[in-house]
Amino acid sequence: MTLQQILVTAAVLAAGCYLLILAMRSYRSFRKLAGGGGSCNSCKCGTKSAAPR
Amino acid sequence: MNSAITSSACRSAAEAPLRPKLALVGNPNSGKTTLFNLLTGLKYKVGNYPGVTVERKEGRLRLTKDLECDLADLPGVYSLSGDSIDEHVAAAALRETPDALVVVVDACNLERNLFIVSELLDLRIPLVVALNMSDVAKERGIQIHSLLLSRLLDVPVVAISATKKTGIEELRRAIGQVIEQRRPSRMSGAWAANDEELLQLAEEAGRSEQLSGYGRVAVARYKWVHEIVEKSTSRSDTRGKRLSDRIDAIVMHKTWGIPIFIAVMALLFQSMFTWASIPMDFIDTLVGAAGSFVNETMPAGPLRSLIVDGIIAGVGSVIIFIPQIALLFLFIGLLEDSGYLCRAAFVMDRVMRPVGLQGRSFIPLLSSFACAVPGIMSTRNIPSQADRFTTILVAPLMSCSARLPVYAVLVSAFIPTLYFGGVFSLQGLVMLGLYALGIIGAACVAWLLKRTIFKGEPAPFLMEMPPFRTPNLSTVLRETLDRVLIFLKSAGTVIFACSIVLWFLASHPVVDGEPVGVEQSYAGQLGRALEPVIEPLGFDWKIGIGLIASFAAREVFVSALATVYNLENEGDAAASLTELLRSGAESGTGFGLPAALALLVFYVFACQCMSTLAVCRRETGSWKWPALMFGYMTVLAYCGAFVTYQLSSMVLG
């Protein structure tokens, strides 16, 4: 395996893991947001509140 | 003074974990959030229209070196017995009995603003009145004698200007005094002039949150307030109409109001294409130069391909849209802060009423052009549940900023640069048309919903008109910068990572040391698997890859196409996606104008945002409504794209 191939493999693996972590985080914030807490993850508008009455 | 505040009555942050609790209360658009940001150093959104804040926001206010307070910014309320959700949020916060209240009063509308003060005095919570916009009141010839007003209300009154940051130190000192003394006003119940029956009625109205008998209470309160205003205010004769009134006569004209609004919007989209083209070309040149540099300095191989065809092509194709996004938010910010958007809401009320929506829905829908999440949140000030749910369900049809790169790349690549009258370019008009298509779609869906699920007439529309003013440039620029940074962050994280993974999927497997080609790659196979479903819309496997990738974020569609097209175009430096799409359409290797139009229509209607669905669930309290939202939008997107492709194929050949 050449150095280029090693670097490419490392970059792809790192990016893949990062996206996986992002997906898990998004799922958690999705559940929080839908449940009434948390903050909007897509636009970072600072949306944060208890569920309305 | 400061040493007095730090006396035993005040709990110091170091000694006790419990900090005094303060709440900012007042009428909508009286400048509470501007003051809150000033006092806490936070940067919450402010705007020159009522209803920007729809939920409680918390911050810390440091009064002295040793004393910190918890400060809550509450949604604006006209009275404590309102029936919209944001008004309930404010009332609930007041039931938690904070240690003191800071009542923000618009000095230009003192009489109306003092009504809530009369209600708050009855709660017997110590309070300070902040006379905001006192500079504007002075300009209009309104002289408020704050000392006299303070004596009449038996609470400290401080004249401030939150936008000009004047009177803030005096206000801090007054807050400190109130926390120290903890003495409620002796004027509680004074409006009733010892009328036991009235006091009983007021208590019942407050407890049951019903309006029975409330009319009499309100009349008595206004009478009391009127007397106070008469005593504490003097007006110099301001003859003739103010400039704001003169502008109102034009922009809210029965006939000209709507054409003016359309012209303003057309100008906005024109400027996005014409003014943004110079910085966009510059970024494009930089991206191209970066690709060429890597191509020339690195030996051929997978790493060079990853950097040039994956990272530079993918991320570069998205960051090119920063000038357009900045201009969009800059213009919306200027319109919002000048007070024009409120006028637009009034003008649009006449258009929206026939489809069953009210003007109050306009602000949430307009906010949705930035992002549907705050748009859906701001429906909280719509009291009618039917109107509110209808607005929530149609809000994602407004084209949010995430769709902008998709629109811009397809419009730039496929729509010719023709000019009408030397001013209006065809590209700008198509862009305006796409935004208009979302609005028309929303109107049709709202019309259908109001005749099926949410039957009933829209509630009457009553909205406070803020004065026209010169926009606060620092607020507008900060908002624009925030949006650009969010976009840049997305380009540097999600899009960057997606570009790497997509490059791998589009350039592998490798057979005998050579890539099999994009069509046979893993990504190509995914795209081709989707082809039977998307073929009727004129979409090929490359668009299929983009559609799958855009589930990560809509902008990823652009970077995915850039990576796929650049890999096919291997050997050259990272080429502009617009150029690649054009040459693909000409050579027949890519998709043409009918498919591009169908794709645009698909993106106008498709619901690809998880946050929107989540916030819809939260605001409606059921999964039924986000499911309906996702379902109808997907059907609309598919059918819309199908019809567009078939029709445009017939017309264009």
XYZ file of C-alpha atoms in Angstrom:
706
model
C 0.000 0.000 0.000
C 1.481 3.376 -0.975
C 1.561 6.441 1.287
C -1.117 8.091 -0.881
C -3.413 5.090 -0.439
C -2.841 5.083 3.329
C -3.663 8.797 3.583
C -6.742 8.395 1.411
C -7.984 5.441 3.469
C -7.442 7.391 6.698
C -9.288 10.441 5.328
C -12.238 8.379 4.104
C -12.482 6.476 7.395
C -12.266 9.688 9.434
C -14.935 11.363 7.289
C -17.160 8.281 7.518
C -16.826 8.135 11.311
C -17.477 11.860 11.569
C -20.659 11.543 9.507
C -21.745 8.594 11.651
C -21.245 10.645 14.823
C -23.107 13.559 13.223
C -25.987 11.259 12.296
C -26.185 9.952 15.882
C -26.065 13.489 17.277
C -28.728 14.614 14.812
C -30.950 11.722 15.851
C -30.539 12.659 19.527
C -31.287 16.330 18.898
C -34.219 15.343 16.669
C -35.710 13.350 19.539
C -35.036 16.162 22.001
C -36.503 18.801 19.722
C -39.584 16.728 18.950
C -39.980 15.939 22.628
C -39.919 19.527 23.776
C -36.340 20.346 24.716
C -33.031 20.767 22.942
C -32.186 23.200 20.253
C -32.629 23.346 16.528
C -29.606 21.715 14.985
C -30.056 22.799 11.415
C -29.977 26.554 11.631
C -28.572 27.171 15.143
C -31.286 29.756 15.666
C -31.075 29.207 19.385
C -34.544 27.672 19.500
C -34.903 26.279 22.977
C -37.974 25.893 25.071
C -40.380 23.804 27.041
C -43.300 22.394 25.110
C -46.137 24.865 24.655
C -49.311 24.370 26.624
C -24.778 53.046 45.497
C -22.963 49.877 44.550
C -22.120 49.072 48.135
C -25.784 49.443 48.994
C -26.704 46.866 46.412
C -24.247 44.384 47.813
C -25.903 44.491 51.214
C -27.309 41.406 52.874
C -30.632 41.777 51.085
C -28.925 40.840 47.877
C -27.603 37.351 47.532
C -24.136 37.428 46.177
C -23.235 34.945 43.468
C -20.210 33.767 45.436
C -22.037 33.276 48.741
C -25.324 31.774 47.646
C -26.163 29.732 44.599
C -29.621 31.320 44.392
C -29.530 34.451 42.312
C -32.384 36.968 42.305
C -34.765 36.231 39.466
C -35.754 39.071 37.160
C -38.113 39.099 34.189
C -38.383 41.523 31.295
C -42.050 42.138 30.512
C -43.854 44.538 28.228
C -45.875 45.023 25.069
C -44.715 43.375 21.838
C -42.102 45.356 19.889
C -41.258 47.568 22.879
C -37.577 46.586 22.664
C -37.359 43.920 25.374
C -34.943 41.642 23.526
C -32.721 44.564 22.475
C -32.485 45.536 26.152
C -32.039 41.891 27.184
C -29.098 41.507 24.776
C -27.617 44.731 26.109
C -27.939 43.692 29.755
C -26.784 40.097 29.368
C -24.332 40.373 26.477
C -26.271 37.675 24.600
C -27.210 37.953 20.940
C -30.810 36.872 20.533
C -32.709 37.838 17.443
C -34.350 41.237 17.487
C -36.658 42.750 14.887
C -38.763 45.795 14.219
C -42.083 43.960 14.363
C -44.215 42.473 17.115
C -43.855 38.750 17.840
C -40.115 38.155 17.327
C -39.791 36.576 20.783
C -42.258 33.750 21.248
C -40.669 31.983 24.157
C -38.830 32.643 27.373
C -35.113 33.271 27.076
C -32.710 33.227 29.988
C -29.533 35.140 30.636
C -27.366 36.495 33.449
C -27.319 40.131 34.419
C -24.318 41.311 36.408
C -25.330 44.361 38.405
C -22.142 44.752 40.423
C -18.936 42.795 40.899
C -20.626 40.580 43.500
C -24.222 40.541 42.376
C -25.569 38.552 39.487
C -29.227 38.011 38.630
C -31.058 35.556 36.393
C -32.844 37.584 33.757
C -35.699 36.126 31.686
C -36.845 37.761 28.455
C -40.546 37.034 28.022
C -42.684 37.238 24.874
C -44.504 40.539 24.466
C -48.006 40.765 25.923
C -50.668 43.454 25.783
C -52.410 42.080 28.863
C -52.120 39.117 31.208
C -55.279 37.498 29.867
C -54.231 36.924 26.229
C -55.020 33.590 24.619
C -52.126 32.872 22.244
C -49.334 30.474 23.219
C -46.650 33.155 23.555
C -48.935 35.088 25.906
C -49.436 31.921 27.978
C -45.644 31.508 28.144
C -45.326 35.033 29.591
C -48.205 34.543 32.033
C -46.738 31.206 33.217
C -43.358 32.866 33.872
C -45.049 35.564 35.972
C -46.859 32.923 38.011
C -43.395 31.720 39.110
C -43.198 35.074 40.970
C -39.817 36.507 40.044
C -38.042 38.698 42.619
C -38.536 41.771 40.466
C -39.818 42.809 37.045
C -38.332 45.167 34.508
C -41.296 46.462 32.511
C -40.199 47.784 29.141
C -42.535 50.524 27.990
C -42.565 52.129 24.547
C -42.375 55.850 25.342
C -44.067 56.689 22.025
C -47.190 54.698 22.994
C -47.243 55.323 26.713
C -50.989 55.011 27.305
C -51.345 51.601 25.691
C -48.110 50.321 27.269
C -49.096 51.408 30.784
C -52.121 49.102 30.668
C -49.907 46.059 31.294
C -48.094 48.060 34.005
C -51.415 48.505 35.823
C -51.944 44.729 35.675
C -48.394 43.987 36.817
C -48.713 46.374 39.779
C -51.578 44.185 41.000
C -49.248 41.168 41.165
C -47.429 42.964 44.007
C -44.019 42.139 42.554
C -41.411 44.920 42.857
C -40.843 46.470 39.466
C -38.878 49.028 37.484
C -40.305 50.775 34.437
C -37.825 51.216 31.577
C -39.123 53.975 29.300
C -37.609 52.709 26.068
C -37.365 54.716 22.835
C -37.494 57.917 24.854
C -35.211 59.500 22.235
C -37.792 58.802 19.507
C -40.571 60.136 21.733
C -38.599 63.333 22.245
C -38.153 63.716 18.492
C -41.919 63.427 18.118
C -42.511 66.156 20.652
C -43.579 63.817 23.477
C -42.108 64.942 26.782
C -42.480 62.358 29.558
C -41.686 63.577 33.064
C -40.238 60.363 34.396
C -39.896 61.601 37.986
C -43.573 62.508 38.101
C -44.515 59.242 36.414
C -42.388 57.399 38.962
C -44.239 59.128 41.812
C -47.663 58.405 40.268
C -46.882 54.722 39.777
C -44.804 54.463 42.956
C -42.058 52.574 41.114
C -38.702 53.695 39.685
C -39.011 54.953 36.089
C -35.869 55.242 33.942
C -35.784 56.802 30.478
C -33.625 54.679 28.174
C -32.902 54.010 24.523
C -31.887 50.384 24.049
C -30.750 50.888 20.453
C -28.662 53.962 21.324
C -27.552 52.363 24.613
C -28.461 55.400 26.717
C -29.792 55.260 30.268
C -28.620 51.665 30.756
C -26.396 52.377 33.762
C -29.253 54.270 35.477
C -31.510 51.307 34.777
C -28.982 48.901 36.314
C -28.837 51.050 39.433
C -32.638 51.195 39.642
C -32.843 47.395 39.289
C -30.273 47.028 42.064
C -32.319 49.296 44.338
C -35.530 47.410 43.658
C -33.862 44.069 44.420
C -32.459 45.481 47.606
C -35.659 47.080 48.844
C -38.086 44.403 47.601
C -40.988 46.769 48.041
C -44.019 46.416 45.778
C -45.793 49.542 44.594
C -48.469 51.057 46.816
C -50.494 51.748 43.676
C -51.618 48.133 43.366
C -55.362 48.208 42.740
C -55.365 52.015 42.548
C -57.061 51.889 39.144
C -60.190 50.429 40.796
C -60.443 53.363 43.221
C -61.429 51.020 46.057
C -64.323 49.596 44.035
C -64.605 46.117 45.616
C -66.729 44.749 42.790
C -64.145 45.793 40.187
C -61.298 44.285 42.183
C -63.262 41.042 42.507
C -63.862 41.001 38.737
C -60.161 41.619 38.043
C -59.141 38.815 40.372
C -61.562 36.379 38.728
C -60.433 37.398 35.235
C -56.809 36.836 36.247
C -57.530 33.466 37.827
C -59.821 31.940 35.246
C -58.124 33.582 32.241
C -61.601 34.286 30.898
C -62.926 37.547 29.677
C -66.165 37.621 31.629
C -66.376 41.010 33.284
C -62.995 41.870 31.872
C -64.399 44.658 29.718
C -65.357 46.733 32.786
C -61.973 46.083 34.347
C -60.170 47.126 31.172
C -62.202 50.352 30.913
C -61.391 51.252 34.527
C -57.700 50.499 34.022
C -57.511 52.600 30.849
C -59.253 55.465 32.650
C -56.621 55.361 35.396
C -53.794 55.057 32.889
C -55.181 57.960 30.867
C -55.174 60.188 33.936
C -51.558 59.259 34.708
C -50.478 59.948 31.131
C -52.288 63.290 31.136
C -50.456 64.313 34.307
C -46.989 63.082 33.376
C -46.775 63.848 29.671
C -46.728 67.016 27.643
C -46.862 67.204 23.870
C -45.575 69.929 21.697
C -47.689 70.585 18.627
C -46.408 68.354 15.832
C -48.211 69.612 12.786
C -48.529 67.707 9.572
C -47.928 64.060 8.861
C -44.725 62.377 9.966
C -42.439 60.877 7.317
C -43.439 57.383 8.505
C -47.115 58.190 7.815
C -46.274 59.549 4.387
C -44.348 56.378 3.479
C -47.217 54.281 4.869
C -49.661 56.066 2.574
C -47.612 54.782 -0.385
C -46.485 51.282 0.633
C -49.833 50.332 2.179
C -51.898 51.832 -0.602
C -54.959 49.763 -1.556
C -53.875 49.521 -5.198
C -50.122 50.050 -5.108
C -49.290 48.102 -1.936
C -49.059 44.684 -3.591
C -47.214 45.806 -6.784
C -44.708 47.662 -4.572
C -44.170 44.518 -2.488
C -43.644 42.401 -5.627
C -41.245 45.017 -7.031
C -39.232 45.028 -3.786
C -38.962 41.239 -3.861
C -38.043 41.261 -7.588
C -35.302 43.769 -6.860
C -34.022 41.564 -4.052
C -33.618 38.535 -6.336
C -32.181 40.628 -9.153
C -29.519 41.967 -6.853
C -28.691 38.434 -5.735
C -27.669 37.627 -9.302
C -26.204 40.886 -10.501
C -24.406 42.220 -7.416
C -23.295 38.844 -6.153
C -21.753 37.828 -9.473
C -18.476 39.712 -8.884
C -17.552 38.076 -5.536
C -18.902 34.749 -6.828
C -16.624 34.903 -9.879
C -13.735 35.728 -7.573
C -14.417 32.710 -5.337
C -14.828 30.551 -8.447
C -11.432 31.694 -9.711
C -9.866 30.944 -6.329
C -11.370 27.435 -6.284
C -10.155 26.809 -9.834
C -6.678 28.102 -8.960
C -6.526 25.855 -5.876
C -7.435 22.837 -8.037
C -4.829 23.734 -10.675
C -2.184 24.262 -8.012
C -2.766 20.816 -6.496
C -2.865 19.228 -9.961
C 0.471 20.786 -10.869
C 2.288 20.144 -7.605
C 1.071 16.673 -6.646
C 1.784 13.466 -8.524
C -1.255 11.767 -10.063
C -2.912 9.254 -7.768
C -5.843 8.683 -5.428
C -4.835 11.420 -2.963
C -4.719 14.080 -5.673
C -8.048 12.917 -7.025
C -9.535 13.043 -3.516
C -8.313 16.613 -2.968
C -9.177 17.963 -6.422
C -12.297 16.022 -7.435
C -13.618 15.409 -3.945
C -12.738 18.194 -1.536
C -12.012 21.211 -3.755
C -14.787 20.445 -6.243
C -17.330 19.519 -3.547
C -16.704 22.235 -0.958
C -15.749 24.839 -3.595
C -19.028 24.344 -5.449
C -20.944 25.261 -2.297
C -18.889 28.116 -0.809
C -19.304 29.977 -4.068
C -22.866 30.824 -2.919
C -21.772 32.761 0.163
C -22.222 36.185 -1.526
C -25.784 35.306 -2.575
C -26.704 34.057 0.895
C -25.162 37.154 2.494
C -27.107 39.453 0.156
C -30.399 37.606 0.774
C -30.084 37.982 4.543
C -28.777 41.523 4.307
C -31.824 42.612 2.301
C -34.316 40.706 4.443
C -32.655 42.197 7.550
C -32.856 45.724 6.150
C -36.523 45.292 5.210
C -37.314 43.776 8.600
C -35.492 46.389 10.660
C -36.892 49.309 8.681
C -40.428 48.195 9.574
C -41.436 47.412 5.977
C -42.126 43.730 6.607
C -45.000 44.562 8.953
C -46.524 46.666 6.210
C -46.075 43.747 3.841
C -47.997 41.554 6.330
C -50.899 44.009 6.197
C -50.785 44.243 2.439
C -50.671 40.460 2.151
C -53.610 39.993 4.527
C -55.930 40.892 1.655
C -54.276 38.254 -0.560
C -54.103 35.589 2.121
C -57.648 35.930 3.421
C -59.318 34.283 0.363
C -57.172 31.155 0.890
C -58.165 31.044 4.542
C -54.986 32.421 6.091
C -54.628 35.700 7.927
C -51.976 38.413 7.766
C -50.622 37.192 11.094
C -49.435 34.068 9.231
C -47.289 36.246 7.001
C -44.477 36.827 9.524
C -43.998 33.082 10.268
C -44.091 32.369 6.550
C -41.579 35.107 5.886
C -39.276 33.819 8.649
C -39.437 30.445 6.906
C -37.533 31.928 3.955
C -34.511 31.846 6.262
C -35.367 28.551 7.966
C -38.680 26.805 8.580
C -37.808 26.013 12.218
C -38.007 29.576 13.636
C -40.866 30.178 11.189
C -42.899 27.361 12.737
C -41.947 28.579 16.221
C -43.219 32.071 15.492
C -46.717 30.749 14.748
C -47.137 30.787 18.528
C -48.588 34.274 18.385
C -51.488 33.092 16.209
C -54.348 32.634 18.680
C -56.601 30.492 16.448
C -55.424 26.874 16.512
C -56.836 26.149 13.045
C -54.939 29.113 11.534
C -51.818 28.200 13.485
C -51.744 24.540 12.382
C -52.458 25.532 8.776
C -49.521 27.976 8.887
C -47.241 25.319 10.431
C -48.139 22.806 7.718
C -47.444 25.203 4.844
C -44.382 26.993 6.313
C -41.804 24.498 4.872
C -43.073 25.312 1.368
C -41.362 28.690 1.661
C -37.934 28.319 0.069
C -35.398 28.287 2.904
C -31.777 29.374 2.490
C -30.590 25.745 2.241
C -32.393 25.494 -1.099
C -30.649 28.583 -2.443
C -27.429 26.860 -3.646
C -29.492 24.225 -5.498
C -31.630 26.888 -7.172
C -28.652 29.102 -7.953
C -26.513 26.390 -9.563
C -29.350 25.076 -11.748
C -30.550 28.555 -12.728
C -26.996 29.708 -13.558
C -26.320 26.570 -15.605
C -29.547 26.245 -17.556
C -31.288 29.639 -17.745
C -29.814 32.037 -20.331
C -28.531 35.441 -19.180
C -31.112 37.565 -20.964
C -32.062 41.041 -19.779
C -35.457 42.738 -19.995
C -35.441 46.490 -20.119
C -31.766 46.413 -19.214
C -32.643 45.802 -15.558
C -34.453 42.513 -15.021
C -32.467 39.416 -15.922
C -34.236 36.201 -16.844
C -32.206 34.340 -14.214
C -33.398 36.714 -11.490
C -36.994 36.377 -12.665
C -36.781 32.567 -12.626
C -35.376 32.774 -9.106
C -38.266 35.024 -8.082
C -40.600 32.546 -9.805
C -39.245 29.674 -7.690
C -39.892 31.583 -4.481
C -43.326 32.564 -5.829
C -44.036 28.902 -6.678
C -43.473 27.983 -3.027
C -45.859 30.766 -1.950
C -48.505 29.713 -4.501
C -48.113 26.070 -3.412
C -48.550 27.148 0.219
C -51.653 29.171 -0.676
C -53.217 26.201 -2.493
C -52.461 23.774 0.357
C -53.749 26.282 2.943
C -56.929 26.755 0.900
C -57.433 22.961 0.821
C -56.672 22.529 4.535
C -59.053 25.329 5.519
C -61.826 23.676 3.554
C -61.241 20.158 4.854
C -59.363 19.630 8.118
C -59.358 23.142 9.584
C -62.742 24.487 8.540
C -63.661 28.007 9.636
C -63.128 31.635 8.859
C -59.706 33.138 9.604
C -59.620 35.253 12.750
C -59.634 39.035 12.262
C -56.159 40.465 11.860
C -55.042 43.165 14.237
C -51.382 44.015 14.361
C -49.339 46.832 15.782
C -47.539 48.851 13.138
C -43.983 49.710 14.152
C -42.694 53.069 12.949
C -40.483 53.253 9.882
C -36.917 53.821 10.969
C -33.407 53.733 9.615
C -32.320 50.095 9.994
C -29.773 49.399 12.699
C -26.826 48.361 10.523
C -24.918 46.582 13.280
C -27.938 44.341 14.052
C -28.515 43.587 10.379
C -24.831 42.923 9.652
C -24.515 40.697 12.722
C -27.496 38.613 11.604
C -26.037 38.382 8.076
C -22.625 37.402 9.429
C -24.216 34.750 11.686
C -25.963 33.231 8.667
C -22.780 33.254 6.585
C -20.845 31.623 9.433
C -23.506 28.917 9.798
C -23.217 28.248 6.076
C -19.408 28.222 6.211
C -19.482 25.862 9.176
C -21.761 23.512 7.280
C -19.366 23.682 4.285
C -16.387 22.939 6.529
C -17.987 20.025 8.368
C -20.912 18.147 6.811
C -20.197 19.076 3.197
C -16.451 18.482 3.628
C -17.025 15.005 5.127
C -19.756 14.158 2.601
C -17.457 15.175 -0.271
C -14.746 12.765 0.937
C -17.153 9.857 1.430
C -18.891 10.569 -1.861
C -15.577 10.769 -3.684
C -14.745 7.318 -2.310
C -18.130 5.885 -3.285
C -17.926 7.448 -6.770
C -14.355 6.314 -7.499
C -14.468 2.765 -6.141
C -14.253 -0.208 -6.561
C -10.880 -0.273 -8.263
C -10.290 -3.173 -10.682
C -6.713 -3.965 -11.806
C -5.542 -0.699 -10.273
C -8.015 1.368 -12.301
C -11.347 2.852 -11.109
C -14.339 1.225 -12.799
C -15.872 4.572 -13.766
C -18.465 6.653 -11.931
C -21.493 4.868 -13.422
C -20.235 1.469 -12.230
C -18.999 2.783 -8.868
C -20.784 2.212 -5.537
C -22.394 5.667 -5.777
C -23.333 5.043 -9.412
C -24.984 1.754 -8.449
C -26.993 3.550 -5.744
C -28.040 6.212 -8.242
C -29.004 3.599 -10.816
C -31.019 1.679 -8.199
C -33.092 4.842 -7.717
C -33.436 5.446 -11.470
C -36.707 3.527 -12.052
C -38.457 5.753 -9.502
C -37.017 9.057 -10.729
C -36.874 8.360 -14.466
C -40.430 9.676 -15.097
C -39.220 13.006 -13.704
C -36.371 13.117 -16.235
C -33.749 12.515 -13.545
C -30.731 10.335 -14.330
C -28.567 8.284 -11.969
C -26.291 11.264 -11.290
C -29.232 13.271 -9.957
C -30.183 10.131 -8.027
C -26.805 10.266 -6.239
C -27.377 13.947 -5.457
C -30.890 13.281 -4.137
C -29.630 10.545 -1.793
C -26.736 12.736 -0.615
C -29.014 15.734 -0.029
C -30.680 13.915 2.851
C -27.578 14.908 4.874
C -28.247 18.570 4.016
C -29.837 20.124 0.944
C -26.624 21.903 -0.050
C -24.859 18.523 -0.310
C -26.785 17.981 -3.548
C -24.578 20.614 -5.174
C -21.314 19.237 -3.799
C -22.359 15.678 -4.736
C -23.049 16.694 -8.344
C -19.743 18.607 -8.421
C -17.815 15.528 -7.260
C -19.578 13.179 -9.698
C -19.140 15.522 -12.690
C -15.511 16.276 -11.793
C -14.675 12.587 -11.480
C -16.162 11.993 -14.934
C -14.117 14.927 -16.153
C -10.910 13.504 -14.652
C -7.621 14.967 -15.747
C -8.677 18.608 -15.589
C -8.462 20.871 -12.562
C -11.620 21.275 -10.440
C -13.996 22.798 -12.980
C -17.007 24.962 -12.158
C -20.149 22.887 -11.692
C -22.135 25.342 -13.793
C -19.754 24.806 -16.726
C -19.807 21.032 -16.284
C -23.610 20.941 -16.194
C -23.806 23.075 -19.337
C -21.327 20.948 -21.254
C -23.049 17.778 -19.992
C -26.386 19.013 -21.351
C -24.811 19.975 -24.704
C -22.960 16.676 -25.164
C -25.926 14.606 -23.970
C -23.959 13.008 -21.117
C -25.841 15.023 -18.516
C -29.410 16.157 -18.041
C -31.035 18.969 -20.017
C -33.337 21.942 -19.391
C -36.608 19.966 -18.869
C -34.995 17.805 -16.162
C -33.385 20.898 -14.592
C -36.779 22.626 -14.389
C -38.322 19.471 -12.902
C -35.480 19.308 -10.378
C -36.092 22.925 -9.370
C -39.793 22.219 -8.844
C -38.888 19.077 -6.872
C -36.679 21.094 -4.518
C -39.325 23.807 -4.082
C -41.813 21.277 -2.713
C -39.767 18.428 -1.184
C -39.547 18.129 2.595
C -35.985 17.010 3.304
C -35.464 18.592 6.694
C -35.614 16.495 9.855
C -35.488 19.567 12.140
C -38.629 20.947 10.508
C -40.475 17.670 11.111
C -39.233 17.560 14.720
C -40.310 21.108 15.520
C -43.662 20.458 13.828
C -44.152 17.507 16.193
C -43.259 19.681 19.177
C -45.495 22.576 18.233
C -48.501 20.435 17.302
C -48.029 17.855 20.061
C -48.604 14.902 17.729
C -46.728 12.877 15.111
C -49.837 12.972 12.914
C -49.084 16.484 11.613
C -45.391 16.007 10.685
C -46.414 12.758 8.958
C -49.047 14.668 6.982
C -46.488 17.392 6.218
C -43.898 14.926 4.919
C -46.509 12.942 2.971
C -48.205 15.807 1.153
C -44.922 17.590 0.385
C -43.350 14.440 -1.074
C -46.421 13.794 -3.247
C -46.479 17.452 -4.321
C -42.749 17.397 -5.141
C -42.999 14.192 -7.181
C -46.156 15.171 -9.052
C -44.931 18.740 -9.598
C -41.615 17.536 -11.017
C -43.385 14.952 -13.204
C -45.788 17.507 -14.700
C -42.979 20.047 -15.195
C -40.754 17.523 -16.962
C -43.494 16.198 -19.215
C -44.791 19.657 -20.129
C -41.371 21.230 -20.662
C -40.240 18.212 -22.725
C -43.269 18.701 -24.961
C -42.780 22.455 -25.294
C -38.982 22.488 -25.609
C -38.799 19.280 -27.611
